[in-house]
mmCIF file of C-alpha atoms and ligand atoms in Angstrom:
data_model
loop_
_atom_site.group_PDB
_atom_site.id
_atom_site.type_symbol
_atom_site.label_atom_id
_atom_site.label_comp_id
_atom_site.label_asym_id
_atom_site.label_seq_id
_atom_site.Cartn_x
_atom_site.Cartn_y
_atom_site.Cartn_z
ATOM 1 C CA UNK A 1 -13.069 17.991 -7.961
ATOM 2 C CA UNK A 2 -14.934 18.622 -11.195
ATOM 3 C CA UNK A 3 -18.314 20.324 -10.919
ATOM 4 C CA UNK A 4 -20.061 17.011 -11.836
ATOM 5 C CA UNK A 5 -18.327 15.115 -9.020
ATOM 6 C CA UNK A 6 -19.061 17.882 -6.503
ATOM 7 C CA UNK A 7 -22.727 17.634 -7.621
ATOM 8 C CA UNK A 8 -22.837 13.936 -7.122
ATOM 9 C CA UNK A 9 -20.943 14.355 -3.610
ATOM 10 C CA UNK A 10 -23.675 16.805 -2.448
ATOM 11 C CA UNK A 11 -26.522 14.557 -3.693
ATOM 12 C CA UNK A 12 -25.229 11.449 -1.998
ATOM 13 C CA UNK A 13 -24.442 13.308 1.262
ATOM 14 C CA UNK A 14 -27.862 14.871 1.272
ATOM 15 C CA UNK A 15 -29.546 11.449 0.447
ATOM 16 C CA UNK A 16 -27.598 9.548 3.182
ATOM 17 C CA UNK A 17 -28.322 12.193 5.726
ATOM 18 C CA UNK A 18 -31.995 12.222 5.088
ATOM 19 C CA UNK A 19 -32.293 8.456 4.989
ATOM 20 C CA UNK A 20 -29.439 6.851 6.737
ATOM 21 C CA UNK A 21 -29.004 3.131 5.999
ATOM 22 C CA UNK A 22 -28.541 0.463 8.700
ATOM 23 C CA UNK A 23 -29.380 3.155 11.324
ATOM 24 C CA UNK A 24 -30.012 1.831 14.911
ATOM 25 C CA UNK A 25 -28.750 -0.801 17.381
ATOM 26 C CA UNK A 26 -27.962 -4.571 17.163
ATOM 27 C CA UNK A 27 -29.322 -6.471 19.881
ATOM 28 C CA UNK A 28 -26.312 -8.795 20.211
ATOM 29 C CA UNK A 29 -23.362 -7.298 18.622
ATOM 30 C CA UNK A 30 -19.985 -9.106 18.526
ATOM 31 C CA UNK A 31 -18.089 -5.720 18.313
ATOM 32 C CA UNK A 32 -18.948 -2.038 19.214
ATOM 33 C CA UNK A 33 -17.427 1.125 19.648
ATOM 34 C CA UNK A 34 -18.206 4.654 20.274
ATOM 35 C CA UNK A 35 -16.731 7.484 18.250
ATOM 36 C CA UNK A 36 -16.494 11.263 19.042
ATOM 37 C CA UNK A 37 -15.222 14.194 16.935
ATOM 38 C CA UNK A 38 -14.924 16.987 19.545
ATOM 39 C CA UNK A 39 -14.142 19.491 16.667
ATOM 40 C CA UNK A 40 -17.659 19.233 15.199
ATOM 41 C CA UNK A 41 -19.539 17.562 18.031
ATOM 42 C CA UNK A 42 -20.151 14.313 15.954
ATOM 43 C CA UNK A 43 -21.047 11.383 18.225
ATOM 44 C CA UNK A 44 -21.859 7.989 17.164
ATOM 45 C CA UNK A 45 -21.940 4.346 18.004
ATOM 46 C CA UNK A 46 -21.159 1.487 15.678
ATOM 47 C CA UNK A 47 -22.109 -2.129 16.179
ATOM 48 C CA UNK A 48 -21.073 -5.064 14.170
ATOM 49 C CA UNK A 49 -22.027 -8.748 14.192
ATOM 50 C CA UNK A 50 -19.224 -11.035 12.744
ATOM 51 C CA UNK A 51 -19.809 -14.613 12.328
ATOM 52 C CA UNK A 52 -17.330 -17.424 13.221
ATOM 53 C CA UNK A 53 -15.978 -17.551 9.668
ATOM 54 C CA UNK A 54 -15.036 -13.795 10.021
ATOM 55 C CA UNK A 55 -17.830 -12.521 7.874
ATOM 56 C CA UNK A 56 -19.530 -9.254 8.787
ATOM 57 C CA UNK A 57 -23.169 -10.071 8.762
ATOM 58 C CA UNK A 58 -24.483 -6.789 10.169
ATOM 59 C CA UNK A 59 -23.298 -3.283 10.658
ATOM 60 C CA UNK A 60 -25.342 -0.546 12.269
ATOM 61 C CA UNK A 61 -24.680 2.938 13.585
ATOM 62 C CA UNK A 62 -26.604 5.437 15.659
ATOM 63 C CA UNK A 63 -25.853 8.909 16.934
ATOM 64 C CA UNK A 64 -26.031 12.540 16.146
ATOM 65 C CA UNK A 65 -23.629 14.422 13.892
ATOM 66 C CA UNK A 66 -23.414 16.677 10.915
ATOM 67 C CA UNK A 67 -24.517 15.580 7.418
ATOM 68 C CA UNK A 68 -21.037 14.512 6.482
ATOM 69 C CA UNK A 69 -20.362 12.301 9.619
ATOM 70 C CA UNK A 70 -23.881 10.700 9.120
ATOM 71 C CA UNK A 71 -23.540 10.222 5.415
ATOM 72 C CA UNK A 72 -20.022 8.529 5.748
ATOM 73 C CA UNK A 73 -21.236 6.461 8.445
ATOM 74 C CA UNK A 74 -24.293 5.408 6.532
ATOM 75 C CA UNK A 75 -22.166 4.531 3.432
ATOM 76 C CA UNK A 76 -19.652 2.657 5.559
ATOM 77 C CA UNK A 77 -22.430 0.319 6.805
ATOM 78 C CA UNK A 78 -23.716 -0.396 3.142
ATOM 79 C CA UNK A 79 -20.052 -1.008 1.916
ATOM 80 C CA UNK A 80 -18.792 -3.230 4.811
ATOM 81 C CA UNK A 81 -21.772 -5.347 5.222
ATOM 82 C CA UNK A 82 -21.298 -8.906 3.814
ATOM 83 C CA UNK A 83 -17.548 -8.376 3.748
ATOM 84 C CA UNK A 84 -14.779 -10.663 5.207
ATOM 85 C CA UNK A 85 -12.854 -8.857 7.891
ATOM 86 C CA UNK A 86 -9.642 -8.821 6.132
ATOM 87 C CA UNK A 87 -11.470 -7.254 2.939
ATOM 88 C CA UNK A 88 -13.138 -4.660 5.356
ATOM 89 C CA UNK A 89 -9.714 -3.620 6.916
ATOM 90 C CA UNK A 90 -8.432 -3.109 3.388
ATOM 91 C CA UNK A 91 -11.423 -0.876 2.568
ATOM 92 C CA UNK A 92 -11.140 1.072 5.857
ATOM 93 C CA UNK A 93 -7.484 1.693 5.488
ATOM 94 C CA UNK A 94 -7.965 2.953 1.870
ATOM 95 C CA UNK A 95 -10.845 5.134 2.920
ATOM 96 C CA UNK A 96 -8.854 6.737 5.741
ATOM 97 C CA UNK A 97 -5.762 7.233 3.242
ATOM 98 C CA UNK A 98 -8.026 8.767 0.667
ATOM 99 C CA UNK A 99 -9.757 11.227 2.729
ATOM 100 C CA UNK A 100 -6.359 12.364 4.232
ATOM 101 C CA UNK A 101 -5.195 13.015 0.720
ATOM 102 C CA UNK A 102 -2.811 10.132 0.781
ATOM 103 C CA UNK A 103 -4.312 7.916 -1.779
ATOM 104 C CA UNK A 104 -5.737 9.283 -5.079
ATOM 105 C CA UNK A 105 -8.288 6.532 -6.005
ATOM 106 C CA UNK A 106 -8.050 7.556 -9.686
ATOM 107 C CA UNK A 107 -4.424 6.840 -9.841
ATOM 108 C CA UNK A 108 -3.996 3.579 -7.758
ATOM 109 C CA UNK A 109 -6.043 0.448 -7.865
ATOM 110 C CA UNK A 110 -8.268 0.158 -4.843
ATOM 111 C CA UNK A 111 -11.575 -1.279 -3.529
ATOM 112 C CA UNK A 112 -13.280 2.009 -2.740
ATOM 113 C CA UNK A 113 -15.864 1.849 -5.346
ATOM 114 C CA UNK A 114 -18.592 4.408 -4.656
ATOM 115 C CA UNK A 115 -16.875 5.610 -1.575
ATOM 116 C CA UNK A 116 -14.793 7.633 -4.080
ATOM 117 C CA UNK A 117 -17.220 10.618 -3.703
ATOM 118 C CA UNK A 118 -15.247 11.553 -0.617
ATOM 119 C CA UNK A 119 -11.960 11.778 -2.460
ATOM 120 C CA UNK A 120 -11.907 15.533 -2.614
ATOM 121 C CA UNK A 121 -12.464 16.146 0.984
ATOM 122 C CA UNK A 122 -8.805 16.273 2.024
ATOM 123 C CA UNK A 123 -8.939 19.919 0.978
ATOM 124 C CA UNK A 124 -11.194 20.688 3.840
ATOM 125 C CA UNK A 125 -9.336 19.473 7.067
ATOM 126 C CA UNK A 126 -12.007 20.196 9.417
ATOM 127 C CA UNK A 127 -14.335 18.060 7.347
ATOM 128 C CA UNK A 128 -12.024 15.121 7.143
ATOM 129 C CA UNK A 129 -12.593 14.428 10.759
ATOM 130 C CA UNK A 130 -16.231 14.282 10.124
ATOM 131 C CA UNK A 131 -15.902 11.852 7.213
ATOM 132 C CA UNK A 132 -13.307 9.720 9.075
ATOM 133 C CA UNK A 133 -15.137 9.389 12.430
ATOM 134 C CA UNK A 134 -17.235 6.388 11.670
ATOM 135 C CA UNK A 135 -14.202 4.624 10.106
ATOM 136 C CA UNK A 136 -12.225 5.177 13.157
ATOM 137 C CA UNK A 137 -14.958 3.823 15.218
ATOM 138 C CA UNK A 138 -15.412 0.688 13.156
ATOM 139 C CA UNK A 139 -11.567 0.150 13.310
ATOM 140 C CA UNK A 140 -11.740 0.657 17.096
ATOM 141 C CA UNK A 141 -14.753 -1.881 17.294
ATOM 142 C CA UNK A 142 -12.837 -4.623 15.415
ATOM 143 C CA UNK A 143 -9.695 -4.043 17.422
ATOM 144 C CA UNK A 144 -11.508 -4.069 20.849
ATOM 145 C CA UNK A 145 -11.262 -0.401 21.579
ATOM 146 C CA UNK A 146 -14.629 0.615 22.932
ATOM 147 C CA UNK A 147 -14.155 4.440 22.526
ATOM 148 C CA UNK A 148 -12.484 6.453 19.730
ATOM 149 C CA UNK A 149 -11.888 10.178 19.491
ATOM 150 C CA UNK A 150 -10.619 11.959 16.374
ATOM 151 C CA UNK A 151 -7.355 13.591 17.298
HETATM 152 ZN ZN1 LIG B 1 -19.000 16.840 11.582
#
């Protein structure tokens, strides 16, 4: 990561941690899951409302965790809201590959957009679980798994 990228990463994490987007609960979610990262203690809930056409109308999260887990969850809600399920699945899978270091977003075409700020995190394995937690939880929710733990 260049210094500039690292600076941007820090700013985005701080901003989303301070003012998490789509934070709270949905009254009648169509999908929900709980996610837990025992390594760090991050614990959150993800709720979605998907309409009959397969469009994600609402995504919200709630919970306690470190700045990275909250920032990642907050960014996830802003990116997935308004997506079709199949496009969301693509973004979720690309994000997971990227934070594990399996996808370099600068080398391969992808839909990650501003999520690319997390591209250097694979160098810090304990932080990967923080960044990936909300994404495991949203996959769980969409696949009818009510509870997800980072392994
Ligand atoms: Zn954490």
